[in-house]
Coordinates of N, CA, C and O and ligand atoms in Angstrom, one line a residue:
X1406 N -133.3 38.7 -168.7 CA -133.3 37.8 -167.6 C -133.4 36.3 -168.1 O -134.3 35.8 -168.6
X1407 N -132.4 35.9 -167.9 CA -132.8 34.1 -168.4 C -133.5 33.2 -167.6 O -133.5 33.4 -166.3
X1408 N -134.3 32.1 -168.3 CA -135.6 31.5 -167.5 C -134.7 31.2 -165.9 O -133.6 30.8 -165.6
X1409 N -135.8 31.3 -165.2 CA -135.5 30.2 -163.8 C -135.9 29.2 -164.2 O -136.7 29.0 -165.1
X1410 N -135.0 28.0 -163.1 CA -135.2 26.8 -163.4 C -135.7 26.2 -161.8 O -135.3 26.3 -160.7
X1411 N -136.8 25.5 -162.5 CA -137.7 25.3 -160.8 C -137.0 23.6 -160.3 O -136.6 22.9 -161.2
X1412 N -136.8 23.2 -159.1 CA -136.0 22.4 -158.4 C -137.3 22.1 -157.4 O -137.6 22.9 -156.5
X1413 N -137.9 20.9 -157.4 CA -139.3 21.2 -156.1 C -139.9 22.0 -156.2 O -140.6 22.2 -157.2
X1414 N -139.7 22.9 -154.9 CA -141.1 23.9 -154.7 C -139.8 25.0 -154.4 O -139.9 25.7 -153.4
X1415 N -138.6 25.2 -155.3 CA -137.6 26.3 -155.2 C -137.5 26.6 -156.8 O -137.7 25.7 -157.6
X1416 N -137.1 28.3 -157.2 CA -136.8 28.6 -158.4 C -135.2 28.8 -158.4 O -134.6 29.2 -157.5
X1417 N -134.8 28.5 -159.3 CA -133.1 29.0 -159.4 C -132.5 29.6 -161.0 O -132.5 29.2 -162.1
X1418 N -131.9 30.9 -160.3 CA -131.4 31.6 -161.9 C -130.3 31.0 -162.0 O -129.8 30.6 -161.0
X1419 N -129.6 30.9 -163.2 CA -128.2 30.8 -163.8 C -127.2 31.7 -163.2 O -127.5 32.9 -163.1
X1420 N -125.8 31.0 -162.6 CA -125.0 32.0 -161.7 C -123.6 31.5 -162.2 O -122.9 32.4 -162.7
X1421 N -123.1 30.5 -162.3 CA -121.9 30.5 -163.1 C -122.0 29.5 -164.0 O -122.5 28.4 -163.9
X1422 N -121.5 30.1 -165.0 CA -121.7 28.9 -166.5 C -120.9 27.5 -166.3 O -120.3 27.2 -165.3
X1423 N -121.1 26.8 -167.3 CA -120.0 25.1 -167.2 C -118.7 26.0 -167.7 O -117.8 26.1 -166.8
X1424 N -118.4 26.8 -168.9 CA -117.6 27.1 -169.4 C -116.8 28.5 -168.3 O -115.6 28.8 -168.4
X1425 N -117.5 28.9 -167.7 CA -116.8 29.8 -166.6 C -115.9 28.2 -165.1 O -114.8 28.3 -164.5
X1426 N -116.9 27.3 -165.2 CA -116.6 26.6 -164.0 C -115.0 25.6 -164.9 O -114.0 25.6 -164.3
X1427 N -115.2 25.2 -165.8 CA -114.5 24.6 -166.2 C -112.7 25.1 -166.5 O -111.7 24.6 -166.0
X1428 N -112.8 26.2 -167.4 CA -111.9 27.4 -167.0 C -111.1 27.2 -165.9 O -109.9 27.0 -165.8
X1429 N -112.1 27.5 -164.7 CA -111.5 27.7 -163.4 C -110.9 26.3 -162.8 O -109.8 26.4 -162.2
X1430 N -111.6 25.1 -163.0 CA -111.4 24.2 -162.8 C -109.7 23.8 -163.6 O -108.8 23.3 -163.0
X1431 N -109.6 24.1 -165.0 CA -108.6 24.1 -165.2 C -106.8 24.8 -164.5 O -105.7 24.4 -164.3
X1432 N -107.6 26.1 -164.5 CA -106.5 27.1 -163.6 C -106.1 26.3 -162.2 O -104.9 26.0 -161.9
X1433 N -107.3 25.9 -161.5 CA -106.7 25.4 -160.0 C -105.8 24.0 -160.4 O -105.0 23.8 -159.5
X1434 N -105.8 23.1 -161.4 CA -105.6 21.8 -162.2 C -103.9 22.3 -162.2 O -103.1 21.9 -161.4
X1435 N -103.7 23.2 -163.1 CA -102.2 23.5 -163.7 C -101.6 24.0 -162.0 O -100.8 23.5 -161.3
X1436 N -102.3 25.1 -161.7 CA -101.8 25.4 -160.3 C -101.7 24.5 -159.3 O -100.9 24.6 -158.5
X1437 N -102.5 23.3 -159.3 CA -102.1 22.5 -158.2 C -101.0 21.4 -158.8 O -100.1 21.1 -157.9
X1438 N -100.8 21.1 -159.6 CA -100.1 20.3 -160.8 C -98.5 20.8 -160.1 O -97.8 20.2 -159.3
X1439 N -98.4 21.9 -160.7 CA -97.2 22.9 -160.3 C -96.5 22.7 -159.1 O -95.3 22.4 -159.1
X1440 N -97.3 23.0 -157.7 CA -97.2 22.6 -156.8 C -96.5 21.5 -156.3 O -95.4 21.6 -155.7
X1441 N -97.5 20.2 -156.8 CA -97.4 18.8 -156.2 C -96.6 18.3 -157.1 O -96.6 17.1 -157.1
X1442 N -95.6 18.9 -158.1 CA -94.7 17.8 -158.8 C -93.9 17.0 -158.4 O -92.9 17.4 -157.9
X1443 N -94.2 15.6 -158.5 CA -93.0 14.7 -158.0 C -93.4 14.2 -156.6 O -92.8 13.2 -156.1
X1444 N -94.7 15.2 -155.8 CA -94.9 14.4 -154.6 C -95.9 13.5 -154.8 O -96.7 13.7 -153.9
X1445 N -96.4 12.7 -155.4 CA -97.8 11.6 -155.8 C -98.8 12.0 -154.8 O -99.0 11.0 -154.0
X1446 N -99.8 13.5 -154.3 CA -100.7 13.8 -153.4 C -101.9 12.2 -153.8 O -102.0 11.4 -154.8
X1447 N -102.2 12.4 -153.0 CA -103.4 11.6 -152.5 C -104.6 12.6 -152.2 O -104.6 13.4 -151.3
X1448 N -105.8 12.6 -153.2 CA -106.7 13.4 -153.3 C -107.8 12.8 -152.6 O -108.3 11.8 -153.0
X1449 N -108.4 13.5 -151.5 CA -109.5 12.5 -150.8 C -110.9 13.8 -150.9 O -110.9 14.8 -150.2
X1450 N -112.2 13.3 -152.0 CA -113.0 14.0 -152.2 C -113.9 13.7 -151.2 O -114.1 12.6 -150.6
X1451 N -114.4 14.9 -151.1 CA -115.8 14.7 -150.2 C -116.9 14.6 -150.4 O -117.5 15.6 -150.6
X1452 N -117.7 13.4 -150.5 CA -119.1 12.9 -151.4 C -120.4 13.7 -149.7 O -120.4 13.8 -148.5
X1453 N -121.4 14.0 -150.8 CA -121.5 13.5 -152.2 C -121.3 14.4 -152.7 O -120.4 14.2 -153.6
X1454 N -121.8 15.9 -152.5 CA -121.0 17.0 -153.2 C -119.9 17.2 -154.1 O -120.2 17.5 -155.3
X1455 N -119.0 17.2 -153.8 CA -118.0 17.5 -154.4 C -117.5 16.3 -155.8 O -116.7 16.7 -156.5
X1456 N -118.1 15.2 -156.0 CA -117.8 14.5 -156.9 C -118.3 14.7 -157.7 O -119.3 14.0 -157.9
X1457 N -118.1 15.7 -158.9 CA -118.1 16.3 -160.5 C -117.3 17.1 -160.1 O -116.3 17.1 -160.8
X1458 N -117.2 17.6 -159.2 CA -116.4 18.5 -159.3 C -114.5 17.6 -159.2 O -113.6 17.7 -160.1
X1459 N -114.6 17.0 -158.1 CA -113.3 15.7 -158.1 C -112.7 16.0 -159.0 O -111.7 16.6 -159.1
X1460 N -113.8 15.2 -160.1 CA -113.5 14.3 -161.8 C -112.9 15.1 -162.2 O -111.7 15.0 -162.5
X1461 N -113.8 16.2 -162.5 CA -113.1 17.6 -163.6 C -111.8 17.6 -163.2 O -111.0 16.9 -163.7
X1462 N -111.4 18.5 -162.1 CA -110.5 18.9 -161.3 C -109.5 17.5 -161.3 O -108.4 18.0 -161.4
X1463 N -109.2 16.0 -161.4 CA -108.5 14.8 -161.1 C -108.1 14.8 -162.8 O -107.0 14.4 -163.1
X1464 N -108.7 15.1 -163.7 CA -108.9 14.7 -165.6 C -107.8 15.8 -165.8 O -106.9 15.5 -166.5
X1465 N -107.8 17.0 -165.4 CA -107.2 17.9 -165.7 C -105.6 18.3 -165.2 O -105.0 19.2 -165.7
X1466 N -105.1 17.0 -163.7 CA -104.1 16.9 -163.3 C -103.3 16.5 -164.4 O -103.7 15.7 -165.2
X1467 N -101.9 17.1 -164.4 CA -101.2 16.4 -165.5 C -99.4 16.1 -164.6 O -98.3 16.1 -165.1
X1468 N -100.2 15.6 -163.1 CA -99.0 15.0 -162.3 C -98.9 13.8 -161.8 O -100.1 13.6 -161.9
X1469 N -98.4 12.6 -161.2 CA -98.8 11.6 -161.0 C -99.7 11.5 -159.5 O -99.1 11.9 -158.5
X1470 N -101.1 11.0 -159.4 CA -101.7 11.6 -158.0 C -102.4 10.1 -157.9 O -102.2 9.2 -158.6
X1471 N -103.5 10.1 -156.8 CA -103.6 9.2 -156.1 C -105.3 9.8 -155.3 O -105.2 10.6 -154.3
X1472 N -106.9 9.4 -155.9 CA -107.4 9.9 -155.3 C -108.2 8.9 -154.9 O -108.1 7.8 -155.4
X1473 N -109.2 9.1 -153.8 CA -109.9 8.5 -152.5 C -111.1 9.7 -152.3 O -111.1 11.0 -152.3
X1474 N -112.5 8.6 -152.0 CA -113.5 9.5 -151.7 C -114.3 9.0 -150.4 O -114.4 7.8 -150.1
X1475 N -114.7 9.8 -149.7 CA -115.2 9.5 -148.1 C -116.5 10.3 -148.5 O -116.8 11.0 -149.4
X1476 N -117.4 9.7 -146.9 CA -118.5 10.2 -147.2 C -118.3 10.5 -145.4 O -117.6 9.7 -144.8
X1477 N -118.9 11.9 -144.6 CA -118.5 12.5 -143.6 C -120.3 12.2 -142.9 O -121.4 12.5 -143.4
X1478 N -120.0 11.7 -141.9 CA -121.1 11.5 -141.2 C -121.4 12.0 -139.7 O -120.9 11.4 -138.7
X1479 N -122.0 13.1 -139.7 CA -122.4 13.6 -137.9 C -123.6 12.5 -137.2 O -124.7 12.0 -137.5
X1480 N -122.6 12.5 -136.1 CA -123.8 11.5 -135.3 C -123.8 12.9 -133.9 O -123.0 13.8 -133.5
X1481 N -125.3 12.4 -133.4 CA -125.0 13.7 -131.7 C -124.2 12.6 -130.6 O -124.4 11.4 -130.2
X1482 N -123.4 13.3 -130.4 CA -122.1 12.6 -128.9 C -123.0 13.0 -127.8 O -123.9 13.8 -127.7
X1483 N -122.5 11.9 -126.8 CA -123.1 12.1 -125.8 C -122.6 13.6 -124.7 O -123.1 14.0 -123.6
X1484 N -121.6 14.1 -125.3 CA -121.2 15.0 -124.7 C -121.5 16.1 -124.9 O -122.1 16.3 -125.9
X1485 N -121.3 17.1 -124.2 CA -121.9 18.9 -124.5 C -121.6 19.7 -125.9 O -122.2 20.8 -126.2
X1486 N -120.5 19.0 -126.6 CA -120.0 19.3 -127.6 C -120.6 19.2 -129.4 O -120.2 19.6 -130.5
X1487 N -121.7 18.3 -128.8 CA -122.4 18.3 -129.7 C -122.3 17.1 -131.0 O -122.1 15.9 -130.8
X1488 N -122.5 17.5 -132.0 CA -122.1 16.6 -133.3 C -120.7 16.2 -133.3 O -119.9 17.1 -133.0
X1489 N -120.1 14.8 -133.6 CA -119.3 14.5 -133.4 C -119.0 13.9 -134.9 O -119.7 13.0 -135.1
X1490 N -117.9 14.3 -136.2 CA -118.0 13.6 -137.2 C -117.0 12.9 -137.6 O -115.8 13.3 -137.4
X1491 N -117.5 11.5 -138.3 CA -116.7 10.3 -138.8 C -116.7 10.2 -140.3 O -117.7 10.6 -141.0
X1492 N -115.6 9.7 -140.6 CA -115.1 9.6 -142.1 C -115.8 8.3 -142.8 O -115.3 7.4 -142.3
X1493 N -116.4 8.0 -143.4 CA -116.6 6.7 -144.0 C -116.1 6.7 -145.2 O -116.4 7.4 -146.1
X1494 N -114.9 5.5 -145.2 CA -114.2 5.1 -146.6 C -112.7 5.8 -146.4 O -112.0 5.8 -147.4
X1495 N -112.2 6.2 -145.2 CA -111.2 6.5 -145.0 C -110.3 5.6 -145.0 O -110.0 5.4 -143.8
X1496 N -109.6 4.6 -146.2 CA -109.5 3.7 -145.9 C -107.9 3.3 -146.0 O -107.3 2.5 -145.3
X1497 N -107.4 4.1 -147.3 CA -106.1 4.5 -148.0 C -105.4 5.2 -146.9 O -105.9 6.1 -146.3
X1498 N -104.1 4.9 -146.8 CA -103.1 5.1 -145.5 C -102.8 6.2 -146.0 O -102.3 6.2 -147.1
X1499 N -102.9 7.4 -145.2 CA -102.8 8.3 -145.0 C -101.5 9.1 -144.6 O -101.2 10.2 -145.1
X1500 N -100.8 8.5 -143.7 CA -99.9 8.8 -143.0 C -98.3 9.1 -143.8 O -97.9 8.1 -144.4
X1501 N -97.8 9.7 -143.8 CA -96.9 10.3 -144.6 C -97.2 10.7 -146.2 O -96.4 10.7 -147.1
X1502 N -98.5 11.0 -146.3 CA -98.8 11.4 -147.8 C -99.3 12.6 -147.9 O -99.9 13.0 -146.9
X1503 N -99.2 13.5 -149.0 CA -99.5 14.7 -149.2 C -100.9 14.8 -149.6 O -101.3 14.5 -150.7
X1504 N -101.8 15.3 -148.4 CA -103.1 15.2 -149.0 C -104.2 16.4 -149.5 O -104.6 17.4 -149.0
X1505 N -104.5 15.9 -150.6 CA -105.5 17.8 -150.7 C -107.1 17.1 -150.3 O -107.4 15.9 -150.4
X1506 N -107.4 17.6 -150.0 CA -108.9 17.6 -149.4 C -109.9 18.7 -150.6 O -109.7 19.8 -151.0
X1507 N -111.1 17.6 -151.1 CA -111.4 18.3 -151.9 C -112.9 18.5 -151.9 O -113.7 17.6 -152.3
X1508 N -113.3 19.6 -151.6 CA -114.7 20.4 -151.1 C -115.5 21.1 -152.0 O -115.2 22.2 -152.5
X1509 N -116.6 20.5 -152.3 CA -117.6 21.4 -153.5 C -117.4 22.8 -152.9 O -117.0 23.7 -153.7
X1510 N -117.9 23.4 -151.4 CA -118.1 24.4 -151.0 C -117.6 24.5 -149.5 O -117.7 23.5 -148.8
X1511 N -117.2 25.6 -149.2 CA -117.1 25.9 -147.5 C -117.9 27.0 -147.6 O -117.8 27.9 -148.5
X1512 N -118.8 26.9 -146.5 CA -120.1 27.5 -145.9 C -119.4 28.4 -144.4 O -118.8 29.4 -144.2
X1513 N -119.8 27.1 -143.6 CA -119.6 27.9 -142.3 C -118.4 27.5 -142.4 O -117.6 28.5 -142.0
X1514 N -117.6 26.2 -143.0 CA -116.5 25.8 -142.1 C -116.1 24.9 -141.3 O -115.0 24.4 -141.0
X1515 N -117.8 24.4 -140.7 CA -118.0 23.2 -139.8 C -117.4 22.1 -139.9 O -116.8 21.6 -138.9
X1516 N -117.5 21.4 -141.3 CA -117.6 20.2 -141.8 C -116.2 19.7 -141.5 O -115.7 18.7 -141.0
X1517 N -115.5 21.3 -142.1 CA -113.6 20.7 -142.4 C -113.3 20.9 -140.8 O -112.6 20.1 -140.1
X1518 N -113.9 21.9 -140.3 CA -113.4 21.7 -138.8 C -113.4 20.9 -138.3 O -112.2 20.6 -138.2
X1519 N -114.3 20.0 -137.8 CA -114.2 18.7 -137.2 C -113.5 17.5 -138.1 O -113.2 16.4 -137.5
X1520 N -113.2 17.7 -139.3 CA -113.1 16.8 -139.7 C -111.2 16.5 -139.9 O -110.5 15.5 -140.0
X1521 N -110.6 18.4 -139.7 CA -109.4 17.8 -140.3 C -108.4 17.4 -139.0 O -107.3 16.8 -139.1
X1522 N -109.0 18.0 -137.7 CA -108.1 17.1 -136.6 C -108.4 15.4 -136.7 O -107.5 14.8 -136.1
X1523 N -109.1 14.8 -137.0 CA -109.1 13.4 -137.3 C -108.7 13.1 -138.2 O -108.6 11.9 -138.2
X1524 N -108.1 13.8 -139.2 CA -107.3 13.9 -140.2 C -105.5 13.4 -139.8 O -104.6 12.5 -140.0
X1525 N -106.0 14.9 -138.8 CA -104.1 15.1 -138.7 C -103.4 13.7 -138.0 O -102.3 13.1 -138.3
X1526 N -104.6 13.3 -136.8 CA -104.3 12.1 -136.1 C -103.6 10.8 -137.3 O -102.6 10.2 -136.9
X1527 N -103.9 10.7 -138.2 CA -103.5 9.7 -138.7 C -102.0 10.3 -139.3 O -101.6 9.7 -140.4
X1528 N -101.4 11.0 -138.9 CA -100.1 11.9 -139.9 C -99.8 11.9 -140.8 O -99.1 11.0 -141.1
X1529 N -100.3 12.6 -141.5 CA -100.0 12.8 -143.0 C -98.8 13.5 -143.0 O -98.3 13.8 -141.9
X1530 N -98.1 13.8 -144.2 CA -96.7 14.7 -144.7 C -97.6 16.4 -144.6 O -97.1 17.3 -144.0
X1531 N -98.7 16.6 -145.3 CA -99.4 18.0 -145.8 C -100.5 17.2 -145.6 O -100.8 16.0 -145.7
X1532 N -101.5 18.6 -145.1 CA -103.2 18.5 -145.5 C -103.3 20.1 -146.4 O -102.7 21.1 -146.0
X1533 N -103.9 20.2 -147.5 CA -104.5 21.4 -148.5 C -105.5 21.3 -148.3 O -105.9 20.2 -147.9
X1534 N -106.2 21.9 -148.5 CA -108.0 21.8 -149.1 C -108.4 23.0 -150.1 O -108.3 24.2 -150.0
X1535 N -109.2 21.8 -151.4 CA -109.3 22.6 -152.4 C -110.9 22.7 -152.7 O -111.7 21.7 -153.0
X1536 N -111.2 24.0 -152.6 CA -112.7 23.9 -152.8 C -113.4 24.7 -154.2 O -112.7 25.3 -155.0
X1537 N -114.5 24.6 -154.4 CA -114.6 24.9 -156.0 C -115.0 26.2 -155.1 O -114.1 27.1 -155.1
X1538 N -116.3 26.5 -154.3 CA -116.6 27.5 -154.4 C -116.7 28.0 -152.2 O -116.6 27.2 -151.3
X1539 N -116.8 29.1 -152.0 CA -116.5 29.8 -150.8 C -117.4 30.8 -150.8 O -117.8 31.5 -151.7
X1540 N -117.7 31.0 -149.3 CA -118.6 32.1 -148.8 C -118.4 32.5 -147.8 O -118.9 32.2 -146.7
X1541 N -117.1 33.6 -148.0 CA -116.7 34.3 -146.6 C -117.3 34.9 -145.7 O -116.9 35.1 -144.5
X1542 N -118.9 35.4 -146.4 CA -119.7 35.7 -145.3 C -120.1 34.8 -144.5 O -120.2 35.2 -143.3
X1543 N -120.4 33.6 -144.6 CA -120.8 32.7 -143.9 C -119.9 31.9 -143.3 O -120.2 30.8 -142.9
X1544 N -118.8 32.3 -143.3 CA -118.0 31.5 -142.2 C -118.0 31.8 -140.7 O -117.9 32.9 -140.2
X1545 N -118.3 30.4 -140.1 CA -117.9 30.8 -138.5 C -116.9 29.5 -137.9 O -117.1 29.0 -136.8
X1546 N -116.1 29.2 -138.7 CA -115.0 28.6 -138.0 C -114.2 28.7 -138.2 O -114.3 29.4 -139.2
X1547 N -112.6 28.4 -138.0 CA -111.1 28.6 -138.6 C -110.8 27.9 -139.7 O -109.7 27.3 -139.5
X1548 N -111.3 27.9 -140.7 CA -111.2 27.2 -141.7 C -110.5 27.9 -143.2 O -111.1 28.7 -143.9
X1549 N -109.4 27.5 -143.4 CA -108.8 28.4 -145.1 C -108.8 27.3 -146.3 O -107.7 26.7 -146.2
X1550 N -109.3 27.0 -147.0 CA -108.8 27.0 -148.2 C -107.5 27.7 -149.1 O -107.3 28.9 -149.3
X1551 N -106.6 26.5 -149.4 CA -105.6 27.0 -150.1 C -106.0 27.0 -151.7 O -105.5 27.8 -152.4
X1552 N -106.7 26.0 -152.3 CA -107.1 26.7 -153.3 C -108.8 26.6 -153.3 O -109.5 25.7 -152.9
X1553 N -109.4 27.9 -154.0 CA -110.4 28.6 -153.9 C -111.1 28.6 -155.8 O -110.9 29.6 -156.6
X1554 N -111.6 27.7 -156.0 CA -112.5 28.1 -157.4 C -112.7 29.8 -157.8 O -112.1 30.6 -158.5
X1555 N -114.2 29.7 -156.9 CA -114.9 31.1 -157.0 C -115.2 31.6 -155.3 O -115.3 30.6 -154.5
X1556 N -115.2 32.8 -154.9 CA -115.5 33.2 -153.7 C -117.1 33.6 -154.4 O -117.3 33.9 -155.6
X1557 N -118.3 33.4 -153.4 CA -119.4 33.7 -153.5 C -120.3 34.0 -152.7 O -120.2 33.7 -151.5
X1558 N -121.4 34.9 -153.3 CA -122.3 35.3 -152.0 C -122.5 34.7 -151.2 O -121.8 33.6 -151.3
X1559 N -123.8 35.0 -149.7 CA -123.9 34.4 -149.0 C -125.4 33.5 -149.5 O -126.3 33.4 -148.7
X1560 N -125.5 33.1 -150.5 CA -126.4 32.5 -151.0 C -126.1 31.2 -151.6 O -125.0 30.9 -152.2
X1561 N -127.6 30.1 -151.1 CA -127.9 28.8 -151.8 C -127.9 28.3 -152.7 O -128.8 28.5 -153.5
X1562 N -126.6 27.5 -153.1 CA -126.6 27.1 -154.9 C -126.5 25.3 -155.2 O -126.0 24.5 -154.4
X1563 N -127.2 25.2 -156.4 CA -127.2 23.9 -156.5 C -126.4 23.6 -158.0 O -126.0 24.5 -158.8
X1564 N -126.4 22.6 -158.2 CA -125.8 22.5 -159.7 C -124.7 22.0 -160.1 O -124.0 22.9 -159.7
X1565 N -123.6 21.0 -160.8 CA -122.5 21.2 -160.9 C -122.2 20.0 -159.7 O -121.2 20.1 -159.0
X1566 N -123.0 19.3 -159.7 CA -122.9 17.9 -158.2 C -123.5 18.7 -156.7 O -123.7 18.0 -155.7
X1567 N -123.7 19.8 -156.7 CA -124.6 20.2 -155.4 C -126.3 20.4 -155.1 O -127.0 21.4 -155.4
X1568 N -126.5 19.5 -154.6 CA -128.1 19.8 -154.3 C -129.1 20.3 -153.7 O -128.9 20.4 -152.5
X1569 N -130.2 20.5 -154.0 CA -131.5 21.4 -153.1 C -132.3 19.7 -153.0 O -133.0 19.2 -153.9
X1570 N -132.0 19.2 -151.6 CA -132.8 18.2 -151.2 C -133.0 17.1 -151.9 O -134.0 16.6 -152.2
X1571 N -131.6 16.6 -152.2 CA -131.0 15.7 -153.3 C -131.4 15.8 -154.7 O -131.2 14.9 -155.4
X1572 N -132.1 17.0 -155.2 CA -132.2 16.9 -156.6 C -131.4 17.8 -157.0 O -130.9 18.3 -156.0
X1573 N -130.6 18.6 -158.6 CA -130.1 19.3 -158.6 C -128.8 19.2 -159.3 O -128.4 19.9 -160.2
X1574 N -128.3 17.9 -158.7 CA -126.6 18.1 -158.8 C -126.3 17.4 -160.4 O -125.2 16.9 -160.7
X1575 N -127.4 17.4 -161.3 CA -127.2 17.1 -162.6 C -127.1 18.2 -163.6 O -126.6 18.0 -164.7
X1576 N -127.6 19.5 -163.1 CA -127.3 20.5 -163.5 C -125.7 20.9 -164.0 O -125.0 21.4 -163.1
X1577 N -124.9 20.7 -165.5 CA -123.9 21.5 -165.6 C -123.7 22.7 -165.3 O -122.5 23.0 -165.4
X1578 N -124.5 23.9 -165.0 CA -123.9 25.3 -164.9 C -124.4 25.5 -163.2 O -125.1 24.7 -162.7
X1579 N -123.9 26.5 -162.6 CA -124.3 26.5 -161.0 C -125.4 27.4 -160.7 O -125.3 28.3 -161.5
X1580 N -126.1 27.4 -160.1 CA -127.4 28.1 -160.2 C -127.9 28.4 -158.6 O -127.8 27.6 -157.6
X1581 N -128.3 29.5 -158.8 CA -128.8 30.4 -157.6 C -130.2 30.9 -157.0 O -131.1 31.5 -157.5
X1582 N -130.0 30.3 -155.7 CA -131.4 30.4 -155.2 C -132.2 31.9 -155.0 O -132.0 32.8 -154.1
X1583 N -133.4 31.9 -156.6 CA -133.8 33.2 -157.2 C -134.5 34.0 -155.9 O -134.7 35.2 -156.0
X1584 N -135.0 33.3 -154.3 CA -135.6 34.4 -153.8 C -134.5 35.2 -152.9 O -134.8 36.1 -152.2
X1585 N -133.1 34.5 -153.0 CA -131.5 34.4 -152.2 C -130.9 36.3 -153.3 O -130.3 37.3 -152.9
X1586 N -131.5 35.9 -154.5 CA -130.7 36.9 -156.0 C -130.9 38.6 -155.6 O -130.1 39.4 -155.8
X1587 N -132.3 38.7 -155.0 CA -132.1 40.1 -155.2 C -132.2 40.6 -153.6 O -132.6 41.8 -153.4
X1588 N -131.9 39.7 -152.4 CA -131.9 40.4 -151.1 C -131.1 41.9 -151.3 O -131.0 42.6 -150.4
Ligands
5GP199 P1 -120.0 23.9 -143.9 O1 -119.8 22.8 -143.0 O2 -118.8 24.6 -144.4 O3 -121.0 24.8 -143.3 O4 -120.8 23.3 -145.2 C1 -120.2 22.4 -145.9 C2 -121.2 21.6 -146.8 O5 -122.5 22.1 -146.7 C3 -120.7 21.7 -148.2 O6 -119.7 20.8 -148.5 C4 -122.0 21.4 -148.9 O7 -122.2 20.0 -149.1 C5 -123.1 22.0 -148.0 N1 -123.4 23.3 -148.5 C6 -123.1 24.5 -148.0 N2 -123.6 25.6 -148.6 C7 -124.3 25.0 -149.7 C8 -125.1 25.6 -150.7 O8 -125.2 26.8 -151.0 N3 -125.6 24.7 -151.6 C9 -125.5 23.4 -151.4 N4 -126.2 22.6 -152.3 N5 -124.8 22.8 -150.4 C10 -124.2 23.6 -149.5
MG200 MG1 -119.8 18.9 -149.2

């Protein structure tokens, strides 16, 4: 068993390596590459999460692209509907450009839900969304990823730019919350 690594008052075992993540990160790189040749996508990352992951994934494109990072903010609406969320830094025109949307993780689904009909409003040519990692157990909204890193349990991971209560996201390999490991 290799050591846990304590985060606060949380332990976490080792769950995917840099060299497993990197790998992968390459594969989705050449595959999205492939795709998008000749259309200049506009990559718009989603902070804070997802920025290591961006980098890797943007270093490894070998097409001509165009990336943008927003930071996604719920405020409560006065309406029945609850959290209402806004883009901050949405700032690059949008509208006729091929966009990938790019997600450390989809959970429930929430996040992109609300987020990508405010998306569409501004008309883009394409919306994608590329996420490193996924938890089909835990979705509860209409939400797909077209490209998908790793599909993973329904368990809390930090590591790799994602954090347990802003610490964490300095961790190179992805790591799993040890009392989450043996349910
Ligand atoms: P969703 O809206 O899909 O439920 O969740 C999306 C966001 O919640 C992700 O982009 C991520 O920032 C955060 N999140 C969801 N699951 C995890 C997890 O296991 N670990 C960490 N660190 N963040 C998570
Ligand atoms: Mg996120």
């Amino acid at each position: 068993m290799p050591e846990p690594i304590q985060i606060q008052d949380q332990l976490f075992t080792p769950f995917i390596s840099s060299l497993q993540i990197a790998e992968r990160v390459k594969e989705l790189a050449i595959t999205i590459s492939q795709d998008y040749a000749g259309k200049k996508p506009l990559f718009i990352a989603i902070l804070n999460g997802a920025f290591i992951f961006a980098a890797d994934l943007f270093r490894n494109l070998s097409i001509e692209a165009e990336i943008s990072f927003i930071k996604l903010a719920s405020y409560q609406g006065t309406v029945s509907s609850g959290s209402v969320v806004t883009a901050i830094g949405l700032e690059d025109a949008v509208s006729g450009r091929h966009i990938i949307l790019i997600e450390d993780i989809i959970d429930t689904g929430k996040t992109l839900h609300e987020f990508l009909p405010l998306l569409q409003r501004q008309q883009p040519d394409s919306i994608k969304i590329v996420t490193l990692l996924h938890k089909p157990a835990a979705l509860q909204h209409p939400v797909q990823a077209d490209y998908s890193g790793f599909e993973i349990p329904n368990k809390f991971v930090v590591g790799y730019g994602m954090d347990y209560n802003g610490l964490g996201r300095n961790h190179p390999e992805i790591l799993q919350l040890q009392s989450d490991t043996h349910l």
